[in-house]
Coordinates of C-alpha atoms in Angstrom, one line a residue:
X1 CA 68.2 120.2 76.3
X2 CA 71.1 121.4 74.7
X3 CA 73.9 118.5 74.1
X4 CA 77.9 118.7 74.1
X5 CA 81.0 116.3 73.1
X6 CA 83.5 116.7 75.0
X7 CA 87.0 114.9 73.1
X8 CA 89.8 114.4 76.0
X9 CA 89.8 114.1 79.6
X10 CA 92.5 116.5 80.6
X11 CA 92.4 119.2 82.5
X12 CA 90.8 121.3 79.9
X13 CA 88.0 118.5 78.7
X14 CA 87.2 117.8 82.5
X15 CA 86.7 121.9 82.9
X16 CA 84.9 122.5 80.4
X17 CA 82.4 119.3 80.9
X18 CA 81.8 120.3 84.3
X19 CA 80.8 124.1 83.6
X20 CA 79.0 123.2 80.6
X21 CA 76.8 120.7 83.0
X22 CA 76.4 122.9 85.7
X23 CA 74.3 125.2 82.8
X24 CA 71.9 122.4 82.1
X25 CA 73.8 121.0 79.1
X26 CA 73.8 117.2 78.8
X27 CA 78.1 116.2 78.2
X28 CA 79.0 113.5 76.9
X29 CA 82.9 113.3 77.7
X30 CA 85.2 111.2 75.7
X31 CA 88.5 109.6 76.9
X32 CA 90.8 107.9 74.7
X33 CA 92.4 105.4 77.9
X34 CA 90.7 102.9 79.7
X35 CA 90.5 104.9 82.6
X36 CA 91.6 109.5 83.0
X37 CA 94.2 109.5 85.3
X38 CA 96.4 113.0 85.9
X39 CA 100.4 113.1 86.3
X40 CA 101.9 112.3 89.6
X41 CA 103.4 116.0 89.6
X42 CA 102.0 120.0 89.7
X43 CA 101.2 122.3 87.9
X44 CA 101.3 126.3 87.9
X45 CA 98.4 128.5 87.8
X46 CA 99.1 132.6 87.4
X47 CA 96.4 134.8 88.8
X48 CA 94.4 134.3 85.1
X49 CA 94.0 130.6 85.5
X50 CA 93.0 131.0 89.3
X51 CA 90.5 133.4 88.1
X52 CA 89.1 131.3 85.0
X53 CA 88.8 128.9 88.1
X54 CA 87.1 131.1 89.8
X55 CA 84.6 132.1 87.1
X56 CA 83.6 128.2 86.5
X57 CA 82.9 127.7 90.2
X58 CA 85.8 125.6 91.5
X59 CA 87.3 128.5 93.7
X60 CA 86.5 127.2 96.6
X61 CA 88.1 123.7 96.0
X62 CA 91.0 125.7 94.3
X63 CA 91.8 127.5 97.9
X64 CA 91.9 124.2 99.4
X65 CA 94.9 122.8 97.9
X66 CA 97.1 125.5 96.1
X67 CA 99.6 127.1 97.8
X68 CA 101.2 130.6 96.7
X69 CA 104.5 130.7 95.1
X70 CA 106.6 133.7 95.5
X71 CA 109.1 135.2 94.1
X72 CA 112.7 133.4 93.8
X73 CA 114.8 134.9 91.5
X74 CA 117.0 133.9 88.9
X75 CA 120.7 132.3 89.4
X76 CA 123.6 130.9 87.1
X77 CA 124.8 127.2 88.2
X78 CA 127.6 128.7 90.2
X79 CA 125.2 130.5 92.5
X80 CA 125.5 133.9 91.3
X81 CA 122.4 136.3 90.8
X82 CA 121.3 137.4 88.0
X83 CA 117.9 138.8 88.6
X84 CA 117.4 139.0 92.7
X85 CA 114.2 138.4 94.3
X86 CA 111.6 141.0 94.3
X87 CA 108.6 141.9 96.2
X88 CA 105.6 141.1 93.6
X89 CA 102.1 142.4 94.5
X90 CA 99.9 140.1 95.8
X91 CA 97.6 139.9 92.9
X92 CA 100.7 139.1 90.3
X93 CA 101.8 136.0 92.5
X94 CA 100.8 132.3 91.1
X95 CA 100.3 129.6 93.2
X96 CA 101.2 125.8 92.4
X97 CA 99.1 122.7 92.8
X98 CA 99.1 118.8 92.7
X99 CA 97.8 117.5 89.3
X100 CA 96.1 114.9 90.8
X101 CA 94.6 117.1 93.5
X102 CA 93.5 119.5 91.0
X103 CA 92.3 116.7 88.8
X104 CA 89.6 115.5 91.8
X105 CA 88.7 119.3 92.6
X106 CA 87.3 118.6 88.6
X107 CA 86.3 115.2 88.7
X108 CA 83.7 116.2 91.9
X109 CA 82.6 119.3 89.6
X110 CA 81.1 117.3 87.0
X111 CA 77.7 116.1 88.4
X112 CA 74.9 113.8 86.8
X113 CA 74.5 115.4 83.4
X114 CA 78.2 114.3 82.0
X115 CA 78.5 111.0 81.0
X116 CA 82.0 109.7 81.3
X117 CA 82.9 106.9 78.7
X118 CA 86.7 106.0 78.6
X119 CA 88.7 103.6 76.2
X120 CA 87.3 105.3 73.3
X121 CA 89.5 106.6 70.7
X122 CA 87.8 108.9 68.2
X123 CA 89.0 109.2 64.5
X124 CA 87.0 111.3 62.8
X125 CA 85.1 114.6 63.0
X126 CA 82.2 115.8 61.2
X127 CA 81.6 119.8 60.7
X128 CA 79.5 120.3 57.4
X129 CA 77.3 122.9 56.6
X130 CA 73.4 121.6 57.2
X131 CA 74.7 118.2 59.7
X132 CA 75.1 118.2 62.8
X133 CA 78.7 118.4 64.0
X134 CA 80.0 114.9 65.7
X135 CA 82.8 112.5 66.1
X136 CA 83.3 108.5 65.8
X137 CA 85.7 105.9 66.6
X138 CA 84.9 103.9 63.6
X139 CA 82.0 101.8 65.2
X140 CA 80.2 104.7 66.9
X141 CA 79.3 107.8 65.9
X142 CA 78.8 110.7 68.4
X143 CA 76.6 113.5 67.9
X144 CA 75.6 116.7 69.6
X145 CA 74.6 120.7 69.7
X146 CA 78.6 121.1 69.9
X147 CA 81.4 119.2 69.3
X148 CA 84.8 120.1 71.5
X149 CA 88.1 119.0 71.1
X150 CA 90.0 119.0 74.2
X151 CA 92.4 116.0 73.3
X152 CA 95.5 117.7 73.0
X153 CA 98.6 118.7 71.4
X154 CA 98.4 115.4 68.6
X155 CA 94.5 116.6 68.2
X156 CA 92.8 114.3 65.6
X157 CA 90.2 116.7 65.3
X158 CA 92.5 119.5 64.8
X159 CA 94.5 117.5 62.3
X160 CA 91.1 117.2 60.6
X161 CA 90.1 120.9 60.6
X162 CA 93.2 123.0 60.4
X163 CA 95.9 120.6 59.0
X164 CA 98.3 123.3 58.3
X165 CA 99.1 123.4 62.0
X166 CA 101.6 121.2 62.5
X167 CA 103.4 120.2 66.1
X168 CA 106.8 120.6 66.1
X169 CA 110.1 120.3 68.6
X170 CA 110.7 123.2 70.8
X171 CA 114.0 121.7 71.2
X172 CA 114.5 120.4 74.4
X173 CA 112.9 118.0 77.0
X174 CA 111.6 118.3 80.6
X175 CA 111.7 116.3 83.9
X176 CA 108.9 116.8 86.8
X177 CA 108.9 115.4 90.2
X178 CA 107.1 115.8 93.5
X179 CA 109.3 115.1 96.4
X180 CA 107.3 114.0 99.8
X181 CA 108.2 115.9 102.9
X182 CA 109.9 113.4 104.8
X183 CA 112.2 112.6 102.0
X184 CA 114.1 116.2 102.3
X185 CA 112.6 117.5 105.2
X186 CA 115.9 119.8 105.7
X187 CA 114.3 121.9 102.5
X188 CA 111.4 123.6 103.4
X189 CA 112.8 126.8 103.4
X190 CA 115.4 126.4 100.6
X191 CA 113.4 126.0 97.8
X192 CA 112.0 128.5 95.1
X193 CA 113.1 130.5 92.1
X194 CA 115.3 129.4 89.0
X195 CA 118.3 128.4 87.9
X196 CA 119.3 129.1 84.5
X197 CA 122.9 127.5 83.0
X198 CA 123.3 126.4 78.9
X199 CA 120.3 124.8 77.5
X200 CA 119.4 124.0 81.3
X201 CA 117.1 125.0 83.5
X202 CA 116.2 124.1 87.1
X203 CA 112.7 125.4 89.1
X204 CA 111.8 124.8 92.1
X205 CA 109.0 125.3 94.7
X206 CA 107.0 124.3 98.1
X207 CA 103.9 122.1 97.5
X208 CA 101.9 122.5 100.3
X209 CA 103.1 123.1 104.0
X210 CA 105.2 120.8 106.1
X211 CA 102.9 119.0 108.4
X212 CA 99.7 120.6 107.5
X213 CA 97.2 118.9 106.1
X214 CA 95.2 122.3 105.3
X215 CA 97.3 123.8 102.4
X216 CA 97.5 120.2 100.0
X217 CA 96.5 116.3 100.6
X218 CA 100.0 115.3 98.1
X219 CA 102.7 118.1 99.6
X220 CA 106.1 118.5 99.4
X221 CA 108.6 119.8 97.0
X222 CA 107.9 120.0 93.2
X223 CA 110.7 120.9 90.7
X224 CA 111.0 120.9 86.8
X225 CA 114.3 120.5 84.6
X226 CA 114.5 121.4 81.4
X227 CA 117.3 120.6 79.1
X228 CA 118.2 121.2 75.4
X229 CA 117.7 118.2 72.9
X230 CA 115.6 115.1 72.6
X231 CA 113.9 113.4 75.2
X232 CA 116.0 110.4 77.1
X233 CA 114.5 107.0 75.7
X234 CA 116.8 105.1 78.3
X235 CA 114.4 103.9 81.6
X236 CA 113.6 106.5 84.6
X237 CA 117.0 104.6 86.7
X238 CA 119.3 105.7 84.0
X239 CA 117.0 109.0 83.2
X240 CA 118.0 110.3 87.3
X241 CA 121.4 109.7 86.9
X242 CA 122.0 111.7 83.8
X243 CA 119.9 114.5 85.2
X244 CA 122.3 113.9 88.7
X245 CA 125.3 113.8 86.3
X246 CA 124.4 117.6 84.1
X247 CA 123.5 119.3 87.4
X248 CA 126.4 118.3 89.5
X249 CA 127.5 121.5 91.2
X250 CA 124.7 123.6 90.6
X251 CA 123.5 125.7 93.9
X252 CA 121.2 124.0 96.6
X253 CA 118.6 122.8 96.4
X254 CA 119.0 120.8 93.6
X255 CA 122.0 118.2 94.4
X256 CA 119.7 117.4 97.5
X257 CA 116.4 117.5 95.4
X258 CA 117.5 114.8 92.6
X259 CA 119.6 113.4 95.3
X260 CA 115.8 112.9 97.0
X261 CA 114.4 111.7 94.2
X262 CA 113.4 108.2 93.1
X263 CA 113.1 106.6 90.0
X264 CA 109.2 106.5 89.8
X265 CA 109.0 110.0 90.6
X266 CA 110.3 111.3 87.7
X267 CA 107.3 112.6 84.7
X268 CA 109.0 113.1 81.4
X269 CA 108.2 115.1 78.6
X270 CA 109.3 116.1 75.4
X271 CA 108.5 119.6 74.9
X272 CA 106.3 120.2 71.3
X273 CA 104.1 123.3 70.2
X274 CA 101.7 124.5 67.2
X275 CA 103.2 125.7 64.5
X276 CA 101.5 127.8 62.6
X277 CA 98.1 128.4 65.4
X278 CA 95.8 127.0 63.6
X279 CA 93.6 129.6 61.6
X280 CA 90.3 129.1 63.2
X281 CA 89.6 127.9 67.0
X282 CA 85.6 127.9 66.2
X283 CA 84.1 126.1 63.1
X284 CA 80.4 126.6 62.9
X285 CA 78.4 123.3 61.7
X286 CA 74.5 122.9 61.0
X287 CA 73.2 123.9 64.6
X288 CA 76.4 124.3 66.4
X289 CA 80.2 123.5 65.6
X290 CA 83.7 122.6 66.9
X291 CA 85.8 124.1 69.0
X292 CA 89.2 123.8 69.7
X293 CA 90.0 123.8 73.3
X294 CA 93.5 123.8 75.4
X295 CA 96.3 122.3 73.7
X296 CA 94.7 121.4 70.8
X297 CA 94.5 124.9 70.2
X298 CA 97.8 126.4 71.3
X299 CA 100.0 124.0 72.4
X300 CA 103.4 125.9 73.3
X301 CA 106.3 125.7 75.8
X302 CA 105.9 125.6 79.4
X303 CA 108.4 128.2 80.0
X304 CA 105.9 130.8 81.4
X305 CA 103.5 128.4 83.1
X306 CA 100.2 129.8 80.5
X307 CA 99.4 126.2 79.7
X308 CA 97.0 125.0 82.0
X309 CA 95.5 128.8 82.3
X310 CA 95.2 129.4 79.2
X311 CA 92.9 125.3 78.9
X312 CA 90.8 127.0 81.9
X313 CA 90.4 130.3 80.2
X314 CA 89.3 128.7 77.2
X315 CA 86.5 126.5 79.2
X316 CA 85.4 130.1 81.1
X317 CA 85.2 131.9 78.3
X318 CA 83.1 129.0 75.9
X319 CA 80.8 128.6 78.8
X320 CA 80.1 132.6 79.3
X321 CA 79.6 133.1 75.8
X322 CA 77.0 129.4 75.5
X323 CA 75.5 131.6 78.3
X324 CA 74.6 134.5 76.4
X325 CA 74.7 133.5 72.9
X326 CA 72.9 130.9 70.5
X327 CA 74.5 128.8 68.6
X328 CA 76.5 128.9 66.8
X329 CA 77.2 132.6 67.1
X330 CA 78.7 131.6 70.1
X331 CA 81.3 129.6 68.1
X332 CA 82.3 132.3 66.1
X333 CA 82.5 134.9 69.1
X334 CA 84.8 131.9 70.6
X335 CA 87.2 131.9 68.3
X336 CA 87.2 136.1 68.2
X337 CA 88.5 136.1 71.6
X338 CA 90.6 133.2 72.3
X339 CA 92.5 133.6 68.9
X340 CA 94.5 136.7 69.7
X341 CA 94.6 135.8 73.2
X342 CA 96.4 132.6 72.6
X343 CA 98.7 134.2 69.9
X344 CA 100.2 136.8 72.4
X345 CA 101.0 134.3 75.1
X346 CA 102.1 131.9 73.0
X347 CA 104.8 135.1 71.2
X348 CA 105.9 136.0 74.5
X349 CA 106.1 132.1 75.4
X350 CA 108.8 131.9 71.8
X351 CA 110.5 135.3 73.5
X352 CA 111.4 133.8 76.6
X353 CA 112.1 130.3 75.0
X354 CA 115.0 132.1 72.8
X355 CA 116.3 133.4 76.1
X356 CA 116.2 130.1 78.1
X357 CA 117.7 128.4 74.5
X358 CA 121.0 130.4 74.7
X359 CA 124.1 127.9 74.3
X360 CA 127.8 129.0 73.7
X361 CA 130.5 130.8 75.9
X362 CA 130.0 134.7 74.2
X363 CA 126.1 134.0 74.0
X364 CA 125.3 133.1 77.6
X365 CA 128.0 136.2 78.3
X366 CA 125.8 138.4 76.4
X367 CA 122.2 137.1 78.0
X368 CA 123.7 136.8 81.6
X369 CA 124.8 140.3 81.4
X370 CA 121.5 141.7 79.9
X371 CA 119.3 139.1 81.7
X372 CA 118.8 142.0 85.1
X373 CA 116.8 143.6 82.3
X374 CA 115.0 141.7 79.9
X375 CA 113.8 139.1 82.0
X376 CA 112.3 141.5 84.3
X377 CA 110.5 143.0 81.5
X378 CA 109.7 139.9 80.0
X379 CA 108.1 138.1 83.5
X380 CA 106.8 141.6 83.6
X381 CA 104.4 141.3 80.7
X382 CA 103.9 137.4 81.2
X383 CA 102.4 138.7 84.3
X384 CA 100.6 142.0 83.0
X385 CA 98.7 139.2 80.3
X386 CA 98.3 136.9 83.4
X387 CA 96.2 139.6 85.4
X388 CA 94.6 141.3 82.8
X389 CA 92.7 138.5 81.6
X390 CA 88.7 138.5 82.2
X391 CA 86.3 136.2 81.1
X392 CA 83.8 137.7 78.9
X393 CA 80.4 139.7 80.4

């Protein structure tokens, strides 16, 4: 029986565990806290996550708890258009999700052949020539077939393997909430789209419908601010009133969103990515090798939502590839295909960051007046790599 490591419980390392077990691999999935517990917000999936879904068998839990986004368009803070909404084709439209409902749509698709140990935080990996790849903690040392590092952007494994990749600031900092129904129940129909002022940002979007227990177990509204600098050290109280405080006047929803929102709510984040990519996603070792998996890999920006698809693509396309080659040629064809995938979302991901960066009077002139076209074009080919993804044959 062929054995795995699996290095992080995210939504990557829980993807990637369950597949690989469904194909008769024993998985051994490592979690650095005492217990894996997701964000108490959502997350975005474009039609190439959904379909990476789709390829590792969760599809049918997927349907039960997304709910399709369309599209909202793009205004400044005084309410003004700048790109109006569109009709989109069915096929190019993403849908958003609760974390922690995805998170127990992956927890259920693990079965008996991953073993789940938490509290463990590895240190050091292992990828010689003639040894078997594994990991260790500094009392234990984990070995296996393949070793898979899945623990995100501040990867120890990665640090070990490609230390020339180094996370950086993108610059800014972002806020996420989920907003229950009957907290804003005067919304459902006013949410969705952007909102786009200097260094700020505002998104918006229904979670689920209003009263139906059908679409999403944790509805409501979910909404994302991002804003230029550091992120806030001061506590979640004092963090809501500064966010209440920059978007003061900006077009509904959003006084009556943060206006909704509580304290505990609020998920921050400060915003980091890989720079350079590291060189190699696959390292072959003795039988097997290493493989570097979701953020660990490419960490970037959320600004086009490629995150969490691109984590699901990698799992869909490791497991095809286990499926139909030995290792570790499988490594190696790994890393041929997710390399260049990662590094043209993540170039288009740095594209629309520059645009959503744009500070000072004649600047944000300048992009509002050319933002009818290039943000078209650029959501255009964010959503041509979206669709055009397919997992290996």
């Amino acid at each position: 029986m062929r054995t795995a490591v699996v290095v992080g419980g995210g939504l990557g390392g829980l993807a990637v565990s369950g597949a690989l077990a469904r194909s008769g691999w024993q998985v051994t999935l490592l979690e650095r806290a005492d217990r894996i517990r997701p964000e108490p917000a959502a997350v975005v999936l474009w039609p190439n996550g959904v379909r990476a879904l789709r390829t590792l068998g969760l599809g049918a839990g997927l349907d039960a708890i997304a709910t399709v986004l369309s599209d909202g368009g793009v205004r400044r803070p005084d309410g003004h258009w700048l790109v109006q909404p569109r009709p989109t084709p069915a096929e190019r439209l993403p849908v958003v999700v609760h974390r922690e409902d995805l998170h127990d749509a992956l927890i259920a698709g693990l079965g008996e052949r991953v073993e789940l140990r938490t509290g463990v935080t590895v240190r050091t990996v292992r990828a010689a020539a003639g040894e078997r790849p594994a990991v260790g903690d500094g009392r234990h040392t984990y070995e296996a077939d393949l070793v898979i590092a899945a623990d995100g952007t501040d990867s120890v494994i990665r640090r070990q393997l490609a230390p020339a990749s180094g996370v950086v600031s993108s610059g800014c900092a972002a806020w996420r909430a989920v907003i229950p129904w009957y907290r804003a129940p005067s919304l459902a129909d006013a949410v969705g789209g952007e909102i786009l002022g200097a260094g700020y940002r505002f998104v918006s979007a229904s979670l689920g419908e209003r009263g139906s227990s059908g679409a999403s177990s944790r509805g409501g509204i979910y909404w994302m601010a991002t804003a230029a600098g550091a992120a806030r050290p001061e506590p979640p109280e004092t963090q809501l009133a500064l966010l209440r405080r920059w978007y003061a006047g900006w077009p509904a929803p959003v006084d009556e969103l943060l206006a909704a929102t509580e304290p505990a709510d609020l998920v921050q984040r400060e915003i980091r990515e890989l720079r350079p990519l590291p060189r190699a996603f696959g390292y072959p070792a003795g039988p097997g090798g290493v493989v570097l998996l979701g953020d660990a890999a490419h960490a970037m920006p959320p600004h086009l939502g490629q995150g969490a698809c691109l984590a699901f693509e990698d799992a869909a396309t490791l497991a095809a590839l286990l499926r139909e080659s030995t290792l570790p040629d499988a490594v190696v064809a790994y890393d041929r295909a997710r390399r260049p995938r990662a590094a043209a979302v993540v170039r288009q991901t740095r594209r629309m960051s520059a645009v959503l960066r744009t500070r000072g009077r004649l600047a944000l002139r300048a992009r509002d007046a050319a933002l009818g076209t290039i943000t078209p074009r650029l959501l255009g080919t964010a959503a041509s790599i979206a669709t055009q993804w397919r997992p290996p044959a």
